[in-house]
GROMACS .gro file of C-alpha atoms in nm:
model
  493
    1MET     CA    1   2.118  -0.914   3.538
    2SER     CA    2   1.760  -0.801   3.586
    3ASN     CA    3   1.472  -1.028   3.675
    4GLN     CA    4   1.316  -1.132   3.343
    5GLU     CA    5   1.037  -1.310   3.533
    6LYS     CA    6   0.884  -0.972   3.615
    7MET     CA    7   0.628  -0.786   3.403
    8PRO     CA    8   0.671  -0.442   3.560
    9PHE     CA    9   0.424  -0.247   3.347
   10VAL     CA   10   0.162  -0.522   3.362
   11GLU     CA   11   0.205  -0.545   3.738
   12ALA     CA   12   0.166  -0.168   3.772
   13LEU     CA   13  -0.157  -0.179   3.570
   14GLU     CA   14  -0.293  -0.461   3.784
   15SER     CA   15  -0.204  -0.277   4.103
   16TYR     CA   16  -0.368   0.045   3.983
   17LYS     CA   17  -0.688  -0.140   3.889
   18LYS     CA   18  -0.713  -0.297   4.235
   19GLN     CA   19  -0.705   0.046   4.402
   20HIS     CA   20  -1.049   0.128   4.255
   21PHE     CA   21  -0.993   0.495   4.183
   22VAL     CA   22  -1.304   0.683   4.067
   23PRO     CA   23  -1.204   0.815   3.722
   24PHE     CA   24  -1.253   1.178   3.625
   25HIS     CA   25  -1.019   1.157   3.329
   26THR     CA   26  -1.010   1.014   2.977
   27PRO     CA   27  -1.121   0.786   2.819
   28GLY     CA   28  -1.486   0.877   2.813
   29HIS     CA   29  -1.621   0.526   2.866
   30LYS     CA   30  -1.481   0.545   3.225
   31ILE     CA   31  -1.321   0.202   3.266
   32GLY     CA   32  -1.592   0.043   3.054
   33VAL     CA   33  -1.900   0.172   3.236
   34GLU     CA   34  -2.052   0.328   2.924
   35ALA     CA   35  -1.863   0.162   2.645
   36PRO     CA   36  -2.077   0.050   2.350
   37GLN     CA   37  -2.240  -0.281   2.433
   38LEU     CA   38  -2.068  -0.460   2.147
   39LEU     CA   39  -1.733  -0.333   2.272
   40LYS     CA   40  -1.821  -0.463   2.618
   41ASP     CA   41  -1.907  -0.799   2.462
   42TRP     CA   42  -1.575  -0.806   2.280
   43MET     CA   43  -1.345  -0.659   2.542
   44GLY     CA   44  -1.531  -0.641   2.870
   45ALA     CA   45  -1.255  -0.776   3.093
   46ALA     CA   46  -0.993  -0.558   2.923
   47LEU     CA   47  -1.175  -0.223   2.938
   48PRO     CA   48  -1.067  -0.134   3.296
   49TYR     CA   49  -0.708  -0.140   3.165
   50ASP     CA   50  -0.790   0.110   2.889
   51LEU     CA   51  -0.673   0.418   3.076
   52GLY     CA   52  -0.556   0.765   2.982
   53VAL     CA   53  -0.203   0.884   3.053
   54MET     CA   54  -0.179   0.822   3.428
   55TYR     CA   55   0.105   0.967   3.635
   56ALA     CA   56   0.094   0.653   3.847
   57LEU     CA   57   0.150   0.436   3.541
   58ASP     CA   58   0.444   0.608   3.372
   59ASP     CA   59   0.462   0.799   3.044
   60LEU     CA   60   0.567   0.649   2.712
   61HIS     CA   61   0.732   0.975   2.611
   62GLU     CA   62   0.951   1.018   2.921
   63PRO     CA   63   0.932   0.687   3.108
   64GLU     CA   64   1.082   0.679   3.455
   65GLY     CA   65   0.911   0.394   3.635
   66SER     CA   66   0.746   0.065   3.541
   67LEU     CA   67   0.741   0.133   3.168
   68LYS     CA   68   1.109   0.224   3.164
   69GLU     CA   69   1.181  -0.095   3.356
   70ALA     CA   70   0.984  -0.296   3.099
   71GLN     CA   71   1.178  -0.137   2.814
   72ASP     CA   72   1.510  -0.194   2.992
   73LEU     CA   73   1.424  -0.562   3.038
   74THR     CA   74   1.355  -0.588   2.665
   75ALA     CA   75   1.686  -0.424   2.579
   76GLU     CA   76   1.865  -0.666   2.810
   77LEU     CA   77   1.689  -0.968   2.660
   78TYR     CA   78   1.819  -0.878   2.313
   79GLY     CA   79   2.162  -0.761   2.426
   80ALA     CA   80   2.091  -0.395   2.341
   81ASP     CA   81   2.155  -0.082   2.545
   82ASP     CA   82   1.816   0.079   2.496
   83CYS     CA   83   1.460  -0.005   2.394
   84TRP     CA   84   1.165   0.212   2.296
   85PHE     CA   85   0.812   0.071   2.279
   86SER     CA   86   0.582   0.173   1.994
   87ILE     CA   87   0.203   0.171   1.975
   88ASN     CA   88   0.221   0.313   1.621
   89GLY     CA   89   0.387   0.007   1.473
   90THR     CA   90   0.726  -0.039   1.314
   91THR     CA   91   0.638   0.228   1.060
   92ALA     CA   92   0.681   0.496   1.325
   93LEU     CA   93   1.005   0.339   1.445
   94ILE     CA   94   1.158   0.325   1.098
   95GLU     CA   95   1.067   0.690   1.054
   96ALA     CA   96   1.217   0.770   1.396
   97MET     CA   97   1.541   0.587   1.310
   98ILE     CA   98   1.581   0.788   0.990
   99MET     CA   99   1.476   1.123   1.140
  100GLY     CA  100   1.703   1.064   1.438
  101THR     CA  101   2.004   0.992   1.218
  102VAL     CA  102   1.988   1.209   0.904
  103GLY     CA  103   1.846   1.551   0.828
  104PRO     CA  104   1.769   1.772   0.527
  105ASP     CA  105   1.990   1.698   0.225
  106GLU     CA  106   2.202   1.449   0.418
  107THR     CA  107   2.261   1.118   0.241
  108ILE     CA  108   2.134   0.781   0.355
  109ILE     CA  109   2.198   0.456   0.165
  110ILE     CA  110   1.897   0.227   0.130
  111PRO     CA  111   1.788  -0.083  -0.064
  112ARG     CA  112   1.503  -0.060  -0.313
  113GLU     CA  113   1.326  -0.344  -0.132
  114ALA     CA  114   1.267  -0.118   0.167
  115HIS     CA  115   0.913  -0.074   0.299
  116ARG     CA  116   0.724   0.241   0.204
  117SER     CA  117   0.770   0.369   0.562
  118VAL     CA  118   1.133   0.433   0.463
  119ILE     CA  119   1.009   0.677   0.198
  120SER     CA  120   0.792   0.840   0.464
  121GLY     CA  121   1.103   0.874   0.681
  122LEU     CA  122   1.283   1.042   0.393
  123VAL     CA  123   0.995   1.285   0.346
  124LEU     CA  124   0.987   1.370   0.715
  125SER     CA  125   1.364   1.403   0.751
  126GLY     CA  126   1.440   1.571   0.418
  127ALA     CA  127   1.725   1.326   0.364
  128LYS     CA  128   1.855   1.229   0.022
  129PRO     CA  129   1.835   0.857  -0.068
  130VAL     CA  130   2.101   0.663  -0.254
  131TYR     CA  131   1.992   0.316  -0.362
  132MET     CA  132   2.200   0.000  -0.353
  133ASP     CA  133   2.182  -0.262  -0.624
  134CYS     CA  134   2.008  -0.572  -0.494
  135GLN     CA  135   2.029  -0.934  -0.602
  136PHE     CA  136   1.727  -1.107  -0.747
  137ASP     CA  137   1.634  -1.470  -0.803
  138ASP     CA  138   1.464  -1.520  -1.139
  139ARG     CA  139   1.337  -1.870  -1.066
  140TRP     CA  140   1.149  -1.773  -0.752
  141GLY     CA  141   1.080  -1.413  -0.844
  142ILE     CA  142   1.202  -1.272  -0.514
  143PRO     CA  143   1.455  -1.011  -0.401
  144LEU     CA  144   1.763  -1.145  -0.225
  145GLY     CA  145   1.896  -0.822  -0.079
  146VAL     CA  146   2.227  -0.647  -0.129
  147SER     CA  147   2.559  -0.831  -0.145
  148VAL     CA  148   2.855  -0.720   0.067
  149GLU     CA  149   3.034  -0.618  -0.252
  150ASP     CA  150   2.748  -0.398  -0.374
  151ALA     CA  151   2.706  -0.244  -0.030
  152ILE     CA  152   3.078  -0.156  -0.022
  153LYS     CA  153   3.062  -0.021  -0.376
  154THR     CA  154   2.774   0.211  -0.285
  155MET     CA  155   2.931   0.325   0.042
  156ASP     CA  156   3.263   0.402  -0.127
  157ALA     CA  157   3.084   0.593  -0.404
  158HIS     CA  158   2.908   0.806  -0.144
  159PRO     CA  159   3.150   0.896   0.134
  160GLU     CA  160   2.914   1.178   0.232
  161ALA     CA  161   2.653   0.926   0.352
  162LYS     CA  162   2.581   0.931   0.724
  163ALA     CA  163   2.385   0.607   0.748
  164ILE     CA  164   2.292   0.286   0.573
  165LEU     CA  165   1.959   0.110   0.615
  166LEU     CA  166   1.920  -0.264   0.569
  167VAL     CA  167   1.613  -0.488   0.548
  168TYR     CA  168   1.693  -0.801   0.747
  169PRO     CA  169   1.544  -1.048   0.694
  170ASN     CA  170   1.316  -0.953   0.409
  171TYR     CA  171   0.956  -1.065   0.365
  172TYR     CA  172   1.073  -1.399   0.227
  173GLY     CA  173   1.307  -1.470   0.518
  174VAL     CA  174   1.617  -1.393   0.312
  175GLY     CA  175   1.889  -1.218   0.507
  176VAL     CA  176   2.189  -1.028   0.379
  177ASP     CA  177   2.540  -1.091   0.514
  178ILE     CA  178   2.465  -0.852   0.794
  179VAL     CA  179   2.776  -0.914   1.002
  180ASN     CA  180   3.015  -0.815   0.724
  181ILE     CA  181   2.802  -0.526   0.597
  182VAL     CA  182   2.782  -0.381   0.948
  183GLN     CA  183   3.158  -0.412   0.989
  184GLU     CA  184   3.224  -0.242   0.655
  185ALA     CA  185   2.976   0.035   0.733
  186HIS     CA  186   3.131   0.103   1.072
  187LYS     CA  187   3.479   0.118   0.915
  188ARG     CA  188   3.347   0.405   0.703
  189GLY     CA  189   3.180   0.581   0.993
  190LEU     CA  190   2.821   0.501   0.891
  191ILE     CA  191   2.541   0.436   1.136
  192VAL     CA  192   2.360   0.109   1.058
  193LEU     CA  193   1.981   0.110   1.076
  194VAL     CA  194   1.795  -0.219   1.034
  195ASP     CA  195   1.434  -0.286   0.949
  196GLU     CA  196   1.407  -0.619   1.129
  197ALA     CA  197   1.027  -0.618   1.124
  198HIS     CA  198   1.025  -0.988   1.044
  199GLY     CA  199   1.296  -1.091   1.288
  200PRO     CA  200   1.211  -1.050   1.659
  201HIS     CA  201   1.210  -1.430   1.695
  202LEU     CA  202   1.555  -1.487   1.545
  203PRO     CA  203   1.766  -1.496   1.865
  204PHE     CA  204   1.558  -1.775   2.014
  205ALA     CA  205   1.650  -2.072   1.794
  206GLU     CA  206   1.995  -2.185   1.688
  207ALA     CA  207   1.861  -2.291   1.347
  208LEU     CA  208   1.771  -1.930   1.264
  209PRO     CA  209   1.999  -1.649   1.144
  210ILE     CA  210   2.182  -1.415   1.376
  211GLY     CA  211   1.981  -1.119   1.507
  212ALA     CA  212   2.069  -0.768   1.390
  213ILE     CA  213   2.165  -0.642   1.736
  214GLU     CA  214   2.403  -0.935   1.787
  215ALA     CA  215   2.544  -0.860   1.440
  216GLY     CA  216   2.641  -0.513   1.564
  217ALA     CA  217   2.370  -0.289   1.411
  218ASP     CA  218   2.314   0.045   1.584
  219LEU     CA  219   1.935   0.080   1.562
  220VAL     CA  220   1.696  -0.209   1.497
  221ALA     CA  221   1.317  -0.186   1.456
  222GLN     CA  222   1.118  -0.504   1.517
  223SER     CA  223   0.749  -0.581   1.459
  224THR     CA  224   0.681  -0.791   1.768
  225HIS     CA  225   0.327  -0.850   1.650
  226LYS     CA  226   0.442  -1.016   1.326
  227SER     CA  227   0.612  -1.326   1.460
  228VAL     CA  228   0.585  -1.315   1.840
  229GLY     CA  229   0.309  -1.245   2.089
  230SER     CA  230   0.219  -0.876   2.120
  231LEU     CA  231  -0.091  -0.708   1.981
  232THR     CA  232  -0.112  -0.584   1.624
  233GLN     CA  233   0.025  -0.228   1.592
  234THR     CA  234   0.290  -0.281   1.861
  235SER     CA  235   0.665  -0.289   1.802
  236TRP     CA  236   0.991  -0.197   1.971
  237LEU     CA  237   1.310  -0.022   1.871
  238LEU     CA  238   1.646  -0.148   1.998
  239GLY     CA  239   1.958   0.066   2.012
  240GLN     CA  240   2.319   0.022   2.114
  241GLY     CA  241   2.656   0.192   2.109
  242GLU     CA  242   2.790   0.545   2.093
  243ARG     CA  243   2.721   0.611   1.725
  244ILE     CA  244   2.358   0.699   1.780
  245ASN     CA  245   2.236   1.025   1.931
  246LYS     CA  246   2.010   0.873   2.195
  247ARG     CA  247   1.838   1.198   2.289
  248ARG     CA  248   1.759   1.275   1.929
  249ILE     CA  249   1.608   0.929   1.883
  250ILE     CA  250   1.393   0.991   2.190
  251GLN     CA  251   1.275   1.324   2.050
  252MET     CA  252   1.182   1.176   1.713
  253HIS     CA  253   1.013   0.883   1.882
  254GLN     CA  254   0.804   1.128   2.085
  255MET     CA  255   0.698   1.310   1.769
  256LEU     CA  256   0.574   0.991   1.607
  257GLN     CA  257   0.386   0.830   1.897
  258SER     CA  258   0.041   0.921   2.019
  259THR     CA  259   0.032   1.140   2.328
  260SER     CA  260  -0.247   0.907   2.444
  261PRO     CA  261  -0.082   0.566   2.412
  262ASN     CA  262  -0.301   0.261   2.460
  263TYR     CA  263  -0.193   0.099   2.785
  264ILE     CA  264  -0.323  -0.241   2.677
  265PHE     CA  265  -0.096  -0.225   2.374
  266LEU     CA  266   0.200  -0.130   2.593
  267ALA     CA  267   0.118  -0.408   2.838
  268SER     CA  268   0.112  -0.659   2.551
  269LEU     CA  269   0.472  -0.564   2.473
  270ASP     CA  270   0.572  -0.629   2.833
  271MET     CA  271   0.388  -0.962   2.817
  272ALA     CA  272   0.551  -1.057   2.486
  273ARG     CA  273   0.898  -0.984   2.624
  274HIS     CA  274   0.821  -1.191   2.932
  275GLN     CA  275   0.695  -1.479   2.716
  276LEU     CA  276   1.013  -1.475   2.509
  277ALA     CA  277   1.232  -1.458   2.818
  278MET     CA  278   1.055  -1.748   2.985
  279ALA     CA  279   0.969  -1.973   2.691
  280GLY     CA  280   1.112  -1.815   2.376
  281LYS     CA  281   1.357  -2.091   2.297
  282GLU     CA  282   1.093  -2.360   2.333
  283LEU     CA  283   0.830  -2.169   2.132
  284VAL     CA  284   1.057  -2.064   1.848
  285SER     CA  285   1.227  -2.403   1.824
  286ARG     CA  286   0.882  -2.559   1.793
  287THR     CA  287   0.801  -2.306   1.521
  288VAL     CA  288   1.111  -2.408   1.326
  289GLU     CA  289   1.015  -2.776   1.359
  290LEU     CA  290   0.663  -2.702   1.228
  291SER     CA  291   0.803  -2.511   0.930
  292LEU     CA  292   1.030  -2.805   0.843
  293TYR     CA  293   0.739  -3.046   0.880
  294LEU     CA  294   0.528  -2.827   0.650
  295ARG     CA  295   0.799  -2.816   0.386
  296ASN     CA  296   0.847  -3.192   0.397
  297GLU     CA  297   0.474  -3.259   0.354
  298LEU     CA  298   0.434  -3.005   0.075
  299HIS     CA  299   0.713  -3.178  -0.120
  300LYS     CA  300   0.485  -3.482  -0.143
  301ILE     CA  301   0.205  -3.291  -0.320
  302PRO     CA  302   0.211  -3.310  -0.704
  303GLY     CA  303   0.272  -2.978  -0.876
  304ILE     CA  304   0.381  -2.801  -0.556
  305THR     CA  305   0.732  -2.683  -0.474
  306THR     CA  306   0.877  -2.477  -0.191
  307MET     CA  307   1.178  -2.251  -0.198
  308GLU     CA  308   1.455  -2.401   0.012
  309TYR     CA  309   1.779  -2.254   0.140
  310SER     CA  310   1.965  -2.492  -0.090
  311ASP     CA  311   1.804  -2.311  -0.385
  312ILE     CA  312   1.956  -1.975  -0.291
  313GLN     CA  313   2.251  -2.049  -0.063
  314ASN     CA  314   2.503  -1.957  -0.333
  315GLN     CA  315   2.355  -1.605  -0.333
  316VAL     CA  316   2.266  -1.539   0.031
  317VAL     CA  317   2.413  -1.607   0.373
  318ASN     CA  318   2.107  -1.610   0.598
  319TYR     CA  319   1.763  -1.767   0.560
  320ASP     CA  320   1.470  -1.791   0.800
  321CYS     CA  321   1.293  -2.118   0.727
  322THR     CA  322   0.973  -2.009   0.905
  323LYS     CA  323   0.886  -1.801   0.597
  324VAL     CA  324   0.758  -2.059   0.349
  325VAL     CA  325   0.721  -1.986  -0.023
  326ILE     CA  326   0.468  -2.228  -0.175
  327ASP     CA  327   0.491  -2.235  -0.553
  328ALA     CA  328   0.221  -2.362  -0.792
  329LYS     CA  329   0.400  -2.298  -1.120
  330GLU     CA  330   0.394  -2.665  -1.216
  331LEU     CA  331   0.016  -2.659  -1.174
  332GLY     CA  332  -0.007  -2.369  -1.418
  333LEU     CA  333  -0.143  -2.130  -1.155
  334THR     CA  334  -0.055  -1.768  -1.093
  335GLY     CA  335  -0.010  -1.663  -0.733
  336VAL     CA  336  -0.337  -1.468  -0.755
  337VAL     CA  337  -0.534  -1.777  -0.859
  338PHE     CA  338  -0.351  -2.001  -0.611
  339GLU     CA  339  -0.437  -1.763  -0.328
  340ARG     CA  340  -0.802  -1.751  -0.434
  341MET     CA  341  -0.827  -2.130  -0.437
  342LEU     CA  342  -0.666  -2.153  -0.094
  343ARG     CA  343  -0.918  -1.902   0.040
  344GLU     CA  344  -1.196  -2.130  -0.081
  345ASN     CA  345  -1.038  -2.383   0.156
  346HIS     CA  346  -1.040  -2.125   0.439
  347ILE     CA  347  -0.668  -2.052   0.427
  348GLU     CA  348  -0.539  -1.694   0.438
  349VAL     CA  349  -0.183  -1.636   0.320
  350GLU     CA  350   0.052  -1.347   0.388
  351LEU     CA  351   0.165  -1.253   0.038
  352VAL     CA  352   0.091  -1.328  -0.328
  353GLN     CA  353   0.355  -1.299  -0.601
  354ALA     CA  354   0.426  -1.449  -0.945
  355ASN     CA  355   0.334  -1.821  -0.916
  356HIS     CA  356   0.356  -1.845  -0.539
  357VAL     CA  357   0.210  -1.751  -0.205
  358LEU     CA  358   0.402  -1.687   0.114
  359VAL     CA  359   0.292  -1.822   0.451
  360LEU     CA  360   0.438  -1.733   0.790
  361ILE     CA  361   0.481  -2.001   1.052
  362THR     CA  362   0.497  -1.839   1.396
  363ILE     CA  363   0.477  -1.925   1.764
  364GLY     CA  364   0.100  -1.919   1.727
  365ASP     CA  365   0.092  -2.214   1.489
  366THR     CA  366   0.020  -2.571   1.586
  367LYS     CA  367   0.036  -2.903   1.406
  368ASP     CA  368  -0.339  -2.872   1.351
  369SER     CA  369  -0.308  -2.533   1.178
  370VAL     CA  370  -0.020  -2.657   0.962
  371ASP     CA  371  -0.211  -2.973   0.875
  372ALA     CA  372  -0.506  -2.757   0.767
  373LEU     CA  373  -0.273  -2.571   0.528
  374ILE     CA  374  -0.130  -2.896   0.391
  375LYS     CA  375  -0.482  -3.030   0.336
  376ALA     CA  376  -0.584  -2.712   0.151
  377VAL     CA  377  -0.278  -2.718  -0.077
  378ARG     CA  378  -0.341  -3.085  -0.152
  379SER     CA  379  -0.702  -2.999  -0.238
  380VAL     CA  380  -0.588  -2.731  -0.484
  381SER     CA  381  -0.345  -2.975  -0.644
  382ASP     CA  382  -0.614  -3.243  -0.676
  383GLU     CA  383  -0.864  -2.996  -0.821
  384VAL     CA  384  -0.622  -2.880  -1.090
  385LEU     CA  385  -0.481  -3.220  -1.181
  386ASN     CA  386  -0.828  -3.375  -1.192
  387GLY     CA  387  -0.948  -3.100  -1.423
  388SER     CA  388  -1.230  -3.004  -1.187
  389TYR     CA  389  -1.134  -2.644  -1.118
  390THR     CA  390  -1.368  -2.376  -1.243
  391THR     CA  391  -1.362  -2.157  -1.553
  392ASP     CA  392  -1.341  -1.855  -1.327
  393HIS     CA  393  -1.001  -1.976  -1.214
  394THR     CA  394  -0.867  -2.041  -1.562
  395LEU     CA  395  -0.970  -1.698  -1.680
  396GLU     CA  396  -0.737  -1.546  -1.422
  397VAL     CA  397  -0.428  -1.717  -1.564
  398ASN     CA  398  -0.251  -1.486  -1.808
  399PHE     CA  399   0.082  -1.649  -1.884
  400ASP     CA  400   0.180  -1.388  -2.140
  401VAL     CA  401   0.170  -1.123  -1.868
  402LEU     CA  402   0.310  -1.352  -1.603
  403SER     CA  403   0.614  -1.428  -1.814
  404LYS     CA  404   0.703  -1.059  -1.792
  405ASP     CA  405   0.598  -1.021  -1.432
  406SER     CA  406   0.812  -1.071  -1.124
  407ALA     CA  407   0.900  -0.903  -0.800
  408LEU     CA  408   1.196  -0.739  -0.973
  409LEU     CA  409   1.131  -0.373  -0.905
  410PRO     CA  410   1.220  -0.095  -1.149
  411GLU     CA  411   1.556   0.067  -1.090
  412PRO     CA  412   1.490   0.394  -0.903
  413VAL     CA  413   1.601   0.721  -1.060
  414VAL     CA  414   1.586   0.993  -0.793
  415ARG     CA  415   1.537   1.340  -0.944
  416VAL     CA  416   1.413   1.533  -0.640
  417THR     CA  417   1.442   1.452  -0.270
  418PRO     CA  418   1.121   1.291  -0.142
  419ARG     CA  419   1.050   1.583   0.090
  420ASN     CA  420   1.087   1.851  -0.177
  421ALA     CA  421   0.879   1.643  -0.417
  422MET     CA  422   0.605   1.592  -0.161
  423TYR     CA  423   0.561   1.967  -0.118
  424ALA     CA  424   0.610   2.066  -0.482
  425HIS     CA  425   0.329   2.182  -0.711
  426ARG     CA  426   0.172   1.883  -0.883
  427GLU     CA  427  -0.063   1.797  -1.163
  428GLN     CA  428  -0.255   1.483  -1.252
  429VAL     CA  429  -0.182   1.337  -1.597
  430PRO     CA  430  -0.278   1.018  -1.780
  431LEU     CA  431  -0.039   0.738  -1.695
  432SER     CA  432   0.021   0.689  -2.067
  433GLU     CA  433   0.162   1.043  -2.085
  434ALA     CA  434   0.377   1.022  -1.770
  435LEU     CA  435   0.697   0.876  -1.918
  436HIS     CA  436   1.005   1.058  -1.781
  437ARG     CA  437   0.796   1.282  -1.556
  438ILE     CA  438   0.879   1.311  -1.185
  439VAL     CA  439   0.621   1.128  -0.979
  440GLY     CA  440   0.432   1.320  -0.711
  441GLU     CA  441   0.301   1.021  -0.514
  442THR     CA  442   0.439   0.691  -0.392
  443ILE     CA  443   0.296   0.377  -0.552
  444ALA     CA  444   0.330   0.041  -0.380
  445TYR     CA  445   0.150  -0.292  -0.377
  446TYR     CA  446   0.058  -0.460  -0.048
  447PRO     CA  447   0.200  -0.681   0.066
  448PRO     CA  448   0.495  -0.635   0.081
  449GLY     CA  449   0.447  -0.256   0.067
  450ILE     CA  450   0.763  -0.189  -0.132
  451PRO     CA  451   0.727   0.113  -0.366
  452CYS     CA  452   0.765   0.050  -0.737
  453VAL     CA  453   0.811   0.425  -0.772
  454ALA     CA  454   0.852   0.674  -0.489
  455VAL     CA  455   0.774   1.044  -0.476
  456GLY     CA  456   1.054   1.242  -0.642
  457GLU     CA  457   1.160   0.964  -0.879
  458GLU     CA  458   1.141   0.953  -1.256
  459ILE     CA  459   0.863   0.749  -1.413
  460SER     CA  460   1.072   0.530  -1.642
  461ALA     CA  461   0.955   0.287  -1.907
  462SER     CA  462   1.021   0.001  -1.664
  463VAL     CA  463   0.796   0.167  -1.403
  464LEU     CA  464   0.513   0.193  -1.655
  465GLN     CA  465   0.561  -0.169  -1.762
  466TYR     CA  466   0.566  -0.287  -1.400
  467ILE     CA  467   0.238  -0.105  -1.327
  468GLU     CA  468   0.072  -0.241  -1.640
  469ASN     CA  469   0.178  -0.596  -1.555
  470ARG     CA  470   0.044  -0.559  -1.202
  471LYS     CA  471  -0.285  -0.423  -1.328
  472ALA     CA  472  -0.320  -0.712  -1.573
  473LEU     CA  473  -0.262  -0.962  -1.293
  474GLY     CA  474  -0.526  -0.807  -1.070
  475TYR     CA  475  -0.308  -0.637  -0.809
  476VAL     CA  476  -0.445  -0.324  -0.639
  477PRO     CA  477  -0.208  -0.031  -0.579
  478ASN     CA  478  -0.158   0.143  -0.246
  479GLY     CA  479  -0.081   0.512  -0.224
  480ALA     CA  480  -0.233   0.610  -0.556
  481ASP     CA  481  -0.495   0.884  -0.565
  482ASP     CA  482  -0.645   0.715  -0.870
  483MET     CA  483  -0.677   0.351  -0.771
  484THR     CA  484  -0.718   0.248  -1.135
  485LEU     CA  485  -0.385   0.415  -1.213
  486GLU     CA  486  -0.526   0.546  -1.535
  487THR     CA  487  -0.386   0.878  -1.407
  488ILE     CA  488  -0.095   0.965  -1.180
  489TRP     CA  489   0.027   1.275  -0.997
  490VAL     CA  490   0.350   1.427  -1.127
  491LEU     CA  491   0.546   1.742  -1.047
  492GLN     CA  492   0.463   2.043  -1.257
  493GLU     CA  493   0.731   2.127  -1.511
   0.00000   0.00000   0.00000
């Protein structure tokens, strides 16, 4: 058992700073001497730690010293065999998992609710996707992930598949039956990759679902910045077992990380691991308590409902209560309008969908921050029920469109592998003339960043309807060359 009280990379940075070397290396500001004044005002104390790749401070690409020790401590904390830090977010790690597992024309099984970085991984690897059917809750308008039965059905229909990728938990905190899916996948010789971007906090409270590593997954990517304490853009990848080709994962990880990694970012990962090791159970348990308090108080507000595990427990096994869906359907508000009214009360939410918003309760929340949210929701309720909300708000409510709108994504029809489609000859056509054409770009809406149609797929009638509904409700696409989506890129016929 290693000493989790240590912060080896942080300690190495501190030691190097105290030696007062005169820098004749990057970065150009030379430990902050000639950084822009505003940057000095913002980050003055941190600038001496903003160093180039220093031999004395280890190398992210081939770590041997303090950085390797920091990664090993992280792996140990989660019960994994290996850990790789990322300063290019979980996006790069998801791409590395896919590239390190499957290659050109090899099959990987994925859910449609996967983040667009999965499509990027398919483009980079040349792999062929096979999609699993996913469950969907009509009342709440959210995806519930794949059932064990549907996962088995897809795996048995595609014995050529080398890997299966799961999203666990999803944006809404809903988790598939990961233990049984992992077991079934391993029986069939598949490597299990998990996008656990929203789950680095799971192992630290008994009230939360099992973590993916404990459930037996082979490679697990976590966004430490999303729910625990590291800086935005930092993540780590956990690996275990003999199914993975460790050296190949390292090589793909090297390809997708900057050769000039930010040492402050890396240090924040070491700090976040240390924080979890020392106080994770206390911090995450407090987070769970705050989320339960929030739910209880929201239930008292007229016209407001929250999605509870009891609403979906007949369909799913795991649920993270720190992801709170706040629904304003009874107030007659769309999610877009609800979010706008909350912003007027200085509340920023994570996601907008149908009639609801999603808020994340994390270790950084306090009773004061949660009370501010409760107060804002109560204000929205009062404004609507008292009839004092503005005409601008009412104009946004289009119930005819909303009745057709949900998070239910169009069923994907893959015609060309994403990589081949990305490099094919394309042409731009009016969206109204794109029915049954093969799309040449990936269209998603953020958040949650899940493609409604990915490069290489057929533009079906349901895709066109989904886009039109989104446009009518004021959502802005991501990935489209033409942000109005009056036109779209398709493969030349």
